[in-house]
Coordinates of N, CA and C in Angstrom, one line a residue:
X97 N 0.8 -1.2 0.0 CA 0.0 0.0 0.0 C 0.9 1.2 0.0
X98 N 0.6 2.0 -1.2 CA 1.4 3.1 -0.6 C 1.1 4.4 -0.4
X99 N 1.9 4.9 0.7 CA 1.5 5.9 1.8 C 0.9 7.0 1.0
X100 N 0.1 7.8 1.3 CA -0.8 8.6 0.8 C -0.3 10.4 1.9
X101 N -0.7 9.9 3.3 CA -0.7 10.6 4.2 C 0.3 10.6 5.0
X102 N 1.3 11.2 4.8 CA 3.0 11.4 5.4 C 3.2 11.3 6.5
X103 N 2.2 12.6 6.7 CA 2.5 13.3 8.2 C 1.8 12.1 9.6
X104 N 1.2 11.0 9.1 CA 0.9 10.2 9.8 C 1.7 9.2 10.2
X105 N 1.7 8.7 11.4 CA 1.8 7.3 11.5 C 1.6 5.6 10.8
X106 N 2.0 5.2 10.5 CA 1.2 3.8 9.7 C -0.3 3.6 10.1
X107 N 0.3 3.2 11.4 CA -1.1 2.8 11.9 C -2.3 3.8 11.8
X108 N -2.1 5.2 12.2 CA -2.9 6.1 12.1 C -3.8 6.3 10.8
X109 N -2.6 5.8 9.4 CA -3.2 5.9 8.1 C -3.7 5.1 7.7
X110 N -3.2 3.7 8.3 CA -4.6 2.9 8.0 C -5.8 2.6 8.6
X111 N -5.9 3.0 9.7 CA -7.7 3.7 10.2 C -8.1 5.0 9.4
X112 N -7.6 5.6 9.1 CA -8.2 7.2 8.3 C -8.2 6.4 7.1
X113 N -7.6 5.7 6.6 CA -7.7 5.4 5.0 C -9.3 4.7 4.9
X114 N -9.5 3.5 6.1 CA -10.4 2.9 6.4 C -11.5 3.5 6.6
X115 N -11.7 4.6 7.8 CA -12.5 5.6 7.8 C -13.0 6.6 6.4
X116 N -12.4 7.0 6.3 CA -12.5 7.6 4.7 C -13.4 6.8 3.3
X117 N -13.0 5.1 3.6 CA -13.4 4.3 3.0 C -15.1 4.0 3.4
X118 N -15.8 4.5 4.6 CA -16.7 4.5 5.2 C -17.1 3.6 5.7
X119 N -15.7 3.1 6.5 CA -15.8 1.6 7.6 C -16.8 2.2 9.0
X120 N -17.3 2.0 9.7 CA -18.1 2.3 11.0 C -16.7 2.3 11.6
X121 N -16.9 2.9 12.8 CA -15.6 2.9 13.8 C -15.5 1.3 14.4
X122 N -16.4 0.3 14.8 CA -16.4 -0.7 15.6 C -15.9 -1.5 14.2
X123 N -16.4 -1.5 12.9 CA -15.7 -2.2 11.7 C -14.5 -2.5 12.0
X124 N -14.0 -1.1 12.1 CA -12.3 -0.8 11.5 C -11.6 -1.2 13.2
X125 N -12.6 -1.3 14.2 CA -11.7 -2.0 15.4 C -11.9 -3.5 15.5
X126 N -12.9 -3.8 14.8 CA -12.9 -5.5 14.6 C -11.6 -6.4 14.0
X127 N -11.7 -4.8 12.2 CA -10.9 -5.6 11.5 C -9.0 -5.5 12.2
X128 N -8.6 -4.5 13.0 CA -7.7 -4.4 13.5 C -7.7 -4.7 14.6
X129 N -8.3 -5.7 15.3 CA -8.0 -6.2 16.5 C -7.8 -4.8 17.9
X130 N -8.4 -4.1 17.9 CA -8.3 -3.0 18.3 C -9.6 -2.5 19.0
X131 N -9.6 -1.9 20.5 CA -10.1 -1.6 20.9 C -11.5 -0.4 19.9
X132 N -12.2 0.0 20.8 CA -13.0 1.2 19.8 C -12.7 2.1 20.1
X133 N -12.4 2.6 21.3 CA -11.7 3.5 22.3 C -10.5 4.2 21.0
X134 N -9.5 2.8 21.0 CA -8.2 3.1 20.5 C -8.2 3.7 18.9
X135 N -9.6 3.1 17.9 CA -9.8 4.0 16.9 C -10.2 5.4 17.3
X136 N -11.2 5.4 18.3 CA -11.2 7.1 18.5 C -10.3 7.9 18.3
X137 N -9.2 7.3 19.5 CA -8.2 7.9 19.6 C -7.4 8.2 18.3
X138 N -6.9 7.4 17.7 CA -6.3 7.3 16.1 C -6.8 8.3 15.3
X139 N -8.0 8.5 15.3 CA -8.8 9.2 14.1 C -8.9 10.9 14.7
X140 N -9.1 11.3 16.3 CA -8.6 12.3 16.8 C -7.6 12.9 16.2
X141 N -6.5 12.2 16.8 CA -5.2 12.3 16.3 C -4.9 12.7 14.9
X142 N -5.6 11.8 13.8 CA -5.5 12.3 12.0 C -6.4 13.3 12.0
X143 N -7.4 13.9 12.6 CA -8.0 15.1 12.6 C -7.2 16.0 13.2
X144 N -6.2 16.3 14.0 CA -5.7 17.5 14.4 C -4.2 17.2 13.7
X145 N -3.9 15.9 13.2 CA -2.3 16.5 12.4 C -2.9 17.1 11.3
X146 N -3.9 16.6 10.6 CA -4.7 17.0 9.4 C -4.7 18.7 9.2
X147 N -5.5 18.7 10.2 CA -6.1 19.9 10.9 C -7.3 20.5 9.9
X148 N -8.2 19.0 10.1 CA -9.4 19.2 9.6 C -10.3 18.5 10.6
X149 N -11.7 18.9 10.1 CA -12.8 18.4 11.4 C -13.6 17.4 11.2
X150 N -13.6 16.5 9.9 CA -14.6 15.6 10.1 C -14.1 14.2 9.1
X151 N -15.1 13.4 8.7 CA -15.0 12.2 7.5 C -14.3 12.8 6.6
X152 N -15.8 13.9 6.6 CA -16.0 14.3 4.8 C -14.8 15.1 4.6
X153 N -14.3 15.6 5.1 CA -12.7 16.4 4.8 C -11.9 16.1 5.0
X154 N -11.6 14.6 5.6 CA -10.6 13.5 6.0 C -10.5 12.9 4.0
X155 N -11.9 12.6 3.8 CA -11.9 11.5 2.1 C -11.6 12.8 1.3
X156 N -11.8 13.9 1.6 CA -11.6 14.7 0.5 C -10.1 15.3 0.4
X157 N -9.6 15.1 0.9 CA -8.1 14.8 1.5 C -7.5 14.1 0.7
X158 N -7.9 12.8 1.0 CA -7.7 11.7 0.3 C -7.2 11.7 -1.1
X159 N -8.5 11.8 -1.6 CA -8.7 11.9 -3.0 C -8.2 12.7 -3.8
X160 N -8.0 13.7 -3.4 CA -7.1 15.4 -3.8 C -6.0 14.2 -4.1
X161 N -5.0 13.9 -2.9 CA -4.0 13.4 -3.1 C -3.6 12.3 -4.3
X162 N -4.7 11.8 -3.9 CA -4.5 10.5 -5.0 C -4.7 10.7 -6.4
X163 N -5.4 11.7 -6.7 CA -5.5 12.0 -7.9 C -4.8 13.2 -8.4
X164 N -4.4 14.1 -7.3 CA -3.3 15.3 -7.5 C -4.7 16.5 -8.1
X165 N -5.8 16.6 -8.0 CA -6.7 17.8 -8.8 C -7.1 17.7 -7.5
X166 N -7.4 19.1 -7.1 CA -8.6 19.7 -5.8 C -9.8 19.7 -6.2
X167 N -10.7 18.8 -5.3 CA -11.8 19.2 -6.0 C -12.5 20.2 -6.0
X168 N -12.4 21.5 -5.4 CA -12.9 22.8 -5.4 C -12.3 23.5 -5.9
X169 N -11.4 22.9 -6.7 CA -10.5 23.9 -8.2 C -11.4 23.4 -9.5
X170 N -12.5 22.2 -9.7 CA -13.3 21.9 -10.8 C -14.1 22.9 -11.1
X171 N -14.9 23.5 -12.3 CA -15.6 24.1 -12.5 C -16.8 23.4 -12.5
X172 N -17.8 24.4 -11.7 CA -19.4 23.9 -11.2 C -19.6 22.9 -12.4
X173 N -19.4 22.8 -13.2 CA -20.4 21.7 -14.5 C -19.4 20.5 -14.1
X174 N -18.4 20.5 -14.0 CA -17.5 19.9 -13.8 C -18.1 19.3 -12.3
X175 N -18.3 19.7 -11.2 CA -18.7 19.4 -9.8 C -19.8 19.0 -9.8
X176 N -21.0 19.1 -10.6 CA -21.9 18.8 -10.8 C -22.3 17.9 -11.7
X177 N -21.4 17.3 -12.5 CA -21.0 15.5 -13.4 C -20.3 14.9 -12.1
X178 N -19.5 15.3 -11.4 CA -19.2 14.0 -10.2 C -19.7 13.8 -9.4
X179 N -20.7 14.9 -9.0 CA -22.0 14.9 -7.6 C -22.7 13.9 -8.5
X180 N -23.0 13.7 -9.9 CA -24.5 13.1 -10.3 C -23.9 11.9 -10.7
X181 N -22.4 11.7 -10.7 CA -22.2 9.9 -11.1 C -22.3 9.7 -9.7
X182 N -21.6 10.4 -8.1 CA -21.6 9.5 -7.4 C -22.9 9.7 -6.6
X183 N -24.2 10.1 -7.4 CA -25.6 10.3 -7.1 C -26.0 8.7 -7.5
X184 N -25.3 8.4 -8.9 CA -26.0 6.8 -9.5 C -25.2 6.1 -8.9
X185 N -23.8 6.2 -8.4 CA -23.1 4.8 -7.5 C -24.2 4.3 -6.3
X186 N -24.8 5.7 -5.7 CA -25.4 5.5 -3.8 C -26.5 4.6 -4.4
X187 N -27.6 5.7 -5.3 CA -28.7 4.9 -5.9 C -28.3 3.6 -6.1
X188 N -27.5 2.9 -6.9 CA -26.9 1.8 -7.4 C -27.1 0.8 -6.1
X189 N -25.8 1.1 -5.3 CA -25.7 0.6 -4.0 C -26.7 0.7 -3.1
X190 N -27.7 1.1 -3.3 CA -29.1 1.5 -2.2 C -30.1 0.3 -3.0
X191 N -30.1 0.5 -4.1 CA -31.1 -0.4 -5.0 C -30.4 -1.8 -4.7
X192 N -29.3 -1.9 -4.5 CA -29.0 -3.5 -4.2 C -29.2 -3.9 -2.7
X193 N -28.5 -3.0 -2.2 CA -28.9 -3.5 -0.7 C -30.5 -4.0 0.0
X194 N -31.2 -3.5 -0.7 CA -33.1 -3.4 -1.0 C -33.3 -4.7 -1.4
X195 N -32.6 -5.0 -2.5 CA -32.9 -6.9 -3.1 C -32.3 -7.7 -2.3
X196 N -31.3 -7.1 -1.3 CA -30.8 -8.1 -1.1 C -31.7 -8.6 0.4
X197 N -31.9 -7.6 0.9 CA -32.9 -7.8 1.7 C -34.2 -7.9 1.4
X198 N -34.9 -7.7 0.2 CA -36.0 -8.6 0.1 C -35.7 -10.0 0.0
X199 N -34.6 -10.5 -0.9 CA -34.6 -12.1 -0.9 C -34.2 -12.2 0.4
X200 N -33.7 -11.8 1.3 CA -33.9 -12.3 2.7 C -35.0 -12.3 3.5
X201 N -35.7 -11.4 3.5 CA -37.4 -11.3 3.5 C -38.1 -12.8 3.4
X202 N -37.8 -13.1 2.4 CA -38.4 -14.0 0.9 C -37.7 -15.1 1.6
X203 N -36.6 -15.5 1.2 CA -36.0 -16.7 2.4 C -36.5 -16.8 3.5
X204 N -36.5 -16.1 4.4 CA -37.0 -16.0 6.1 C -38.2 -17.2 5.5
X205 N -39.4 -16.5 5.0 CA -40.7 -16.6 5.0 C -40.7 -18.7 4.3
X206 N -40.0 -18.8 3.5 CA -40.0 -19.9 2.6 C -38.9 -21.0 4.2
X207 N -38.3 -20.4 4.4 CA -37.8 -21.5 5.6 C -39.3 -21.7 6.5
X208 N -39.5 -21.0 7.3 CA -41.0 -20.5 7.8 C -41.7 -21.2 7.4
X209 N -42.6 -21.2 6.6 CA -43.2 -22.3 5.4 C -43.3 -23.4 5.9
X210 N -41.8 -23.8 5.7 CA -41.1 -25.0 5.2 C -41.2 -25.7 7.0
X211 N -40.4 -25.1 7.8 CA -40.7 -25.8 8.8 C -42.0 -25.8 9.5
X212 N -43.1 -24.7 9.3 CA -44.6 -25.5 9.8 C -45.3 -26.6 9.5
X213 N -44.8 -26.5 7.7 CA -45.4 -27.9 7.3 C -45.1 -28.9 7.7
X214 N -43.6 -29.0 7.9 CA -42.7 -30.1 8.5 C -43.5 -30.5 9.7
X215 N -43.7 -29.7 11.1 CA -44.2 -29.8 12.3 C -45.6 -30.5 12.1
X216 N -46.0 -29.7 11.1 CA -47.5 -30.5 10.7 C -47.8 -31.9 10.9
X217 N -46.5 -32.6 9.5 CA -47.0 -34.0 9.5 C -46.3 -34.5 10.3

């Protein structure tokens, strides 16, 4: 992996990278073996070397870097084609999560089914 955010710690950058990526805090302490406490702490910490205040300015961070263009140097038509592709990724990812929980719905109910009739005979 390579390092994105300097002024950080390893460890520090891979909870903010995680974070940024829009892990939940208890996620990113599961997948690191790590207290929840101890992400707090971590992500504190990349907020004031940062010296910015939240997610959304932590990934916009990010992505500046990675791609080298600011995104508040795009012109509005320009900001307003990436606001409306990553309007169809959420939609996208919203409309799946929905199926995926109806066939779980749909499952539940078909096991359900299945074992009353069982108990029946």
């Amino acid at each position: 992996m390579e390092r994105i955010l300097t002024e950080l710690t390893p460890e520090c950058e891979i909870t903010a990278r995680l974070y940024a990526q829009g892990y939940e805090k208890k996620e990113i302490a599961s997948m690191k073996c790590r207290a929840v406490s101890t992400v707090n702490n971590q992500l504190q910490k990349v907020f004031e070397t940062l010296r910015i205040r939240n997610g959304r300015e932590l990934t916009t961070m990010i992505y500046e870097r990675v791609t080298g263009v600011k995104l508040m140097d795009l012109s509005p038509s320009m900001r307003a084609a990436v606001a409306c592709c990553l309007l169809c990724v959420f939609s996208l990812t919203f409309l799946h999560q929905q199926d995926v929980q109806r066939a779980r719905r749909i499952n539940n109910r078909t096991e359900t089914r299945y074992d009353y009739r069982r108990n029946i005979k």
